Coordinates of C-alpha atoms in Angstrom, one line a residue:
Chain A
G897 CA -23.5 -5.2 -44.0
A898 CA -25.2 -1.9 -44.3
G899 CA -28.0 -2.5 -41.9
V900 CA -29.3 -4.9 -39.2
S901 CA -30.0 -8.3 -40.8
Q902 CA -32.4 -10.9 -39.3
S903 CA -33.0 -14.5 -40.4
P904 CA -35.2 -16.2 -41.1
R905 CA -37.7 -13.6 -42.2
Y906 CA -40.6 -16.0 -41.6
K907 CA -40.8 -19.1 -39.4
V908 CA -43.7 -21.5 -38.9
A909 CA -43.2 -23.8 -36.0
K910 CA -45.4 -26.5 -34.6
R911 CA -46.4 -26.1 -31.0
G912 CA -43.7 -27.6 -28.8
Q913 CA -40.9 -27.1 -31.3
D914 CA -37.8 -25.2 -30.5
V915 CA -36.8 -22.2 -32.7
A916 CA -33.7 -20.1 -33.1
L917 CA -33.8 -16.5 -34.5
R918 CA -30.6 -14.8 -35.7
C919 CA -29.6 -11.2 -35.7
D920 CA -26.6 -9.7 -37.4
P921 CA -26.1 -6.1 -36.1
I922 CA -24.4 -3.3 -37.9
S923 CA -20.7 -3.9 -37.7
G924 CA -19.1 -2.2 -34.8
H925 CA -22.3 -1.6 -32.9
V926 CA -21.8 -2.3 -29.2
S927 CA -25.4 -2.5 -28.1
L928 CA -28.0 -5.0 -29.3
F929 CA -31.6 -5.3 -28.4
W930 CA -34.4 -7.8 -28.9
Y931 CA -38.1 -6.8 -29.0
Q932 CA -41.3 -8.7 -29.5
Q933 CA -44.2 -7.0 -31.5
A934 CA -47.7 -8.4 -31.4
L935 CA -50.1 -7.5 -34.2
G936 CA -51.3 -3.9 -33.9
Q937 CA -49.1 -3.1 -31.0
G938 CA -45.8 -1.4 -30.4
P939 CA -42.6 -3.4 -29.8
E940 CA -42.1 -4.8 -26.2
F941 CA -38.6 -5.0 -24.8
L942 CA -37.1 -8.5 -24.3
T943 CA -33.4 -8.2 -23.6
Y944 CA -30.3 -6.0 -24.1
F945 CA -26.6 -6.8 -24.7
Q946 CA -23.6 -4.7 -24.4
N947 CA -20.9 -6.5 -26.4
E948 CA -21.3 -10.1 -25.2
A949 CA -22.7 -9.2 -21.8
Q950 CA -26.5 -9.6 -21.3
L951 CA -27.2 -6.6 -19.1
D952 CA -31.0 -6.8 -19.0
K953 CA -33.2 -9.7 -19.6
S954 CA -36.2 -8.5 -17.6
G955 CA -38.5 -8.5 -20.6
L956 CA -38.1 -12.2 -21.5
P957 CA -41.6 -13.6 -20.9
S958 CA -40.6 -17.0 -19.5
D959 CA -37.6 -19.3 -19.0
R960 CA -38.4 -20.8 -22.4
F961 CA -36.8 -17.7 -23.9
F962 CA -33.0 -17.5 -24.1
A963 CA -30.7 -15.1 -25.9
E964 CA -27.0 -15.1 -26.4
R965 CA -24.3 -13.0 -28.1
P966 CA -21.2 -15.0 -27.4
E967 CA -18.7 -13.0 -29.4
G968 CA -20.3 -9.6 -29.1
S969 CA -21.6 -9.5 -32.6
V970 CA -24.2 -12.0 -33.9
S971 CA -27.0 -12.7 -31.5
T972 CA -29.5 -15.6 -31.3
L973 CA -32.9 -15.6 -29.6
K974 CA -34.0 -19.1 -28.8
I975 CA -37.5 -20.1 -27.9
Q976 CA -38.0 -23.6 -26.4
R977 CA -41.2 -25.6 -26.6
T978 CA -43.0 -22.9 -28.5
Q979 CA -46.6 -22.0 -27.6
Q980 CA -49.3 -20.2 -29.7
E981 CA -48.9 -17.0 -27.6
D982 CA -45.3 -16.8 -28.8
S983 CA -46.6 -15.9 -32.3
A984 CA -45.3 -12.4 -33.0
V985 CA -42.7 -10.5 -34.9
Y986 CA -39.3 -10.5 -33.2
L987 CA -37.3 -7.4 -33.9
C988 CA -33.6 -6.9 -33.3
A989 CA -31.9 -3.5 -33.1
S990 CA -28.4 -2.3 -32.6
S991 CA -26.8 1.0 -31.6
L992 CA -23.2 2.3 -31.7
A993 CA -22.5 3.3 -28.2
R994 CA -22.7 1.8 -24.7
T995 CA -24.7 4.8 -23.5
G996 CA -28.3 5.4 -24.2
D997 CA -28.0 8.5 -26.3
T998 CA -27.4 6.9 -29.7
E999 CA -29.8 6.1 -32.4
A1000 CA -31.1 2.5 -32.6
F1001 CA -31.4 0.8 -36.0
F1002 CA -33.8 -2.0 -36.4
G1003 CA -33.8 -5.1 -38.6
Q1004 CA -36.8 -6.2 -40.8
G1005 CA -37.9 -8.7 -38.1
T1006 CA -38.7 -12.4 -38.0
R1007 CA -42.4 -13.2 -38.1
L1008 CA -42.9 -16.4 -36.0
T1009 CA -46.2 -18.3 -36.4
V1010 CA -46.8 -21.2 -34.0
V1011 CA -49.4 -23.6 -35.2
Chain B
K735 CA -43.2 2.1 -14.9
Q736 CA -42.9 4.2 -18.1
E737 CA -46.1 4.2 -20.2
V738 CA -46.2 5.7 -23.7
T739 CA -49.5 6.7 -25.3
Q740 CA -50.0 7.8 -28.9
I741 CA -53.1 9.5 -30.0
P742 CA -54.9 9.2 -32.4
A743 CA -54.5 5.5 -33.1
A744 CA -55.4 6.2 -36.8
L745 CA -55.5 9.3 -39.0
S746 CA -56.6 9.8 -42.5
V747 CA -55.8 13.1 -44.3
P748 CA -55.9 14.4 -47.9
E749 CA -52.6 14.8 -49.7
G750 CA -50.9 18.1 -49.1
E751 CA -52.2 18.6 -45.6
N752 CA -49.9 19.4 -42.7
L753 CA -50.4 17.1 -39.7
V754 CA -49.3 16.5 -36.1
L755 CA -48.9 13.2 -34.4
N756 CA -48.8 13.1 -30.6
C757 CA -46.9 11.0 -28.1
S758 CA -47.1 11.3 -24.3
F759 CA -45.1 9.5 -21.6
T760 CA -45.6 9.2 -17.9
D761 CA -42.0 9.4 -16.5
S762 CA -40.0 12.5 -17.5
A763 CA -36.7 11.0 -16.5
I764 CA -35.7 10.1 -20.0
Y765 CA -32.4 9.8 -22.0
N766 CA -34.0 10.4 -25.4
L767 CA -37.1 10.0 -27.5
Q768 CA -37.0 8.5 -31.0
W769 CA -39.7 8.5 -33.7
F770 CA -39.9 5.6 -36.1
R771 CA -41.9 4.7 -39.2
Q772 CA -43.1 1.2 -39.8
D773 CA -44.5 0.0 -43.2
P774 CA -46.8 -3.1 -43.2
G775 CA -44.7 -6.2 -42.7
K776 CA -41.5 -4.3 -42.3
G777 CA -39.1 -3.3 -39.6
L778 CA -38.8 0.1 -38.0
T779 CA -37.1 3.0 -39.8
S780 CA -35.6 5.7 -37.6
L781 CA -36.9 9.2 -38.4
L782 CA -35.7 11.5 -35.7
L783 CA -33.9 11.2 -32.3
I784 CA -34.3 13.9 -29.7
Q785 CA -32.0 13.9 -26.7
S786 CA -33.4 14.9 -23.4
S787 CA -31.6 18.2 -23.5
Q788 CA -33.0 19.2 -26.9
R789 CA -36.3 20.8 -27.7
E790 CA -36.7 19.7 -31.4
Q791 CA -35.1 18.0 -34.4
T792 CA -35.9 18.5 -38.0
S793 CA -35.3 16.3 -41.1
G794 CA -36.8 17.4 -44.4
R795 CA -40.6 17.7 -44.0
L796 CA -40.5 16.3 -40.5
N797 CA -40.1 18.2 -37.3
A798 CA -40.2 16.6 -33.8
S799 CA -40.5 18.5 -30.6
L800 CA -40.0 17.4 -27.0
D801 CA -41.4 18.9 -23.9
K802 CA -39.9 16.7 -21.2
S803 CA -41.5 18.4 -18.2
S804 CA -45.0 17.8 -19.6
G805 CA -44.2 14.4 -20.9
R806 CA -45.1 15.2 -24.5
S807 CA -43.6 15.0 -28.0
T808 CA -45.1 15.8 -31.3
L809 CA -44.2 14.8 -34.9
Y810 CA -45.1 17.4 -37.4
I811 CA -45.3 16.3 -41.1
A812 CA -45.5 19.1 -43.6
A813 CA -47.2 18.8 -47.0
S814 CA -48.1 15.2 -46.6
Q815 CA -47.8 12.7 -49.5
P816 CA -49.3 9.3 -50.1
G817 CA -45.9 7.8 -49.6
D818 CA -46.0 9.0 -46.0
S819 CA -48.7 6.4 -45.3
A820 CA -47.4 4.1 -42.6
T821 CA -47.5 3.6 -38.8
Y822 CA -45.5 6.0 -36.8
L823 CA -44.1 4.9 -33.4
C824 CA -42.5 6.9 -30.7
A825 CA -40.1 5.3 -28.2
V826 CA -38.7 6.6 -24.9
K827 CA -35.5 5.5 -23.4
G828 CA -35.4 6.0 -19.6
L829 CA -32.5 7.2 -17.5
T830 CA -32.7 4.3 -15.0
N831 CA -32.5 1.6 -17.7
A832 CA -30.7 2.9 -20.7
G833 CA -30.8 -0.4 -22.4
K834 CA -34.6 -0.4 -22.8
S835 CA -36.9 1.7 -24.9
T836 CA -40.7 1.8 -24.2
F837 CA -42.8 2.2 -27.3
G838 CA -46.3 3.5 -27.9
D839 CA -48.7 1.5 -30.0
G840 CA -48.4 3.9 -32.9
T841 CA -50.5 6.1 -35.1
T842 CA -51.5 4.6 -38.5
L843 CA -51.5 7.4 -41.0
T844 CA -53.2 7.2 -44.4
V845 CA -52.6 10.0 -46.9
K846 CA -55.2 10.0 -49.7
P847 CA -54.2 11.2 -53.2

């Protein structure tokens, strides 16, 4: 596709439910990033993949959060036993190169509301 | 730990005015700095990317400057239009962890017709 695609756009989950958020990066992009954005704040880093390798997961807030990119393309962010504090917009971004000097392109995000 | 601050948090200007948005960061060991625009309920749209070796980048009515030594970047918008109304975010990518960008909380701009 032309840009980074995320699905679903909106997700309402009952507290304790597991959710899975999908990201389709721009074709050929090596690097993929997940960010969490609370209302009125800038995005906060969650995790980073280079192809299928998860090189940095230091931003994942707890062991309830898990991300994978098994074939180096599509990525899934999974949140187990959702809590109200998990409510946020989850943004995915991709960039062309392995190095840090290329432009990052963001998807529209998935707005997660935990009730 | 890198910290990014954007001032002001909100700005309202009349149409046609030139304006400057500010971004400051605490660690000058950066790979690059990127400016984004975010419309309500939308994702981020990349505006300009400045590499650490560059001093400025221009795209249309937008000009971004970078002073790495002082930890500052500015985004200059010329002849503002109501369609420029959005939140503007800056993001810094550090040398020690090139996979991670640190964002400011943004400046919300309103351009009044």
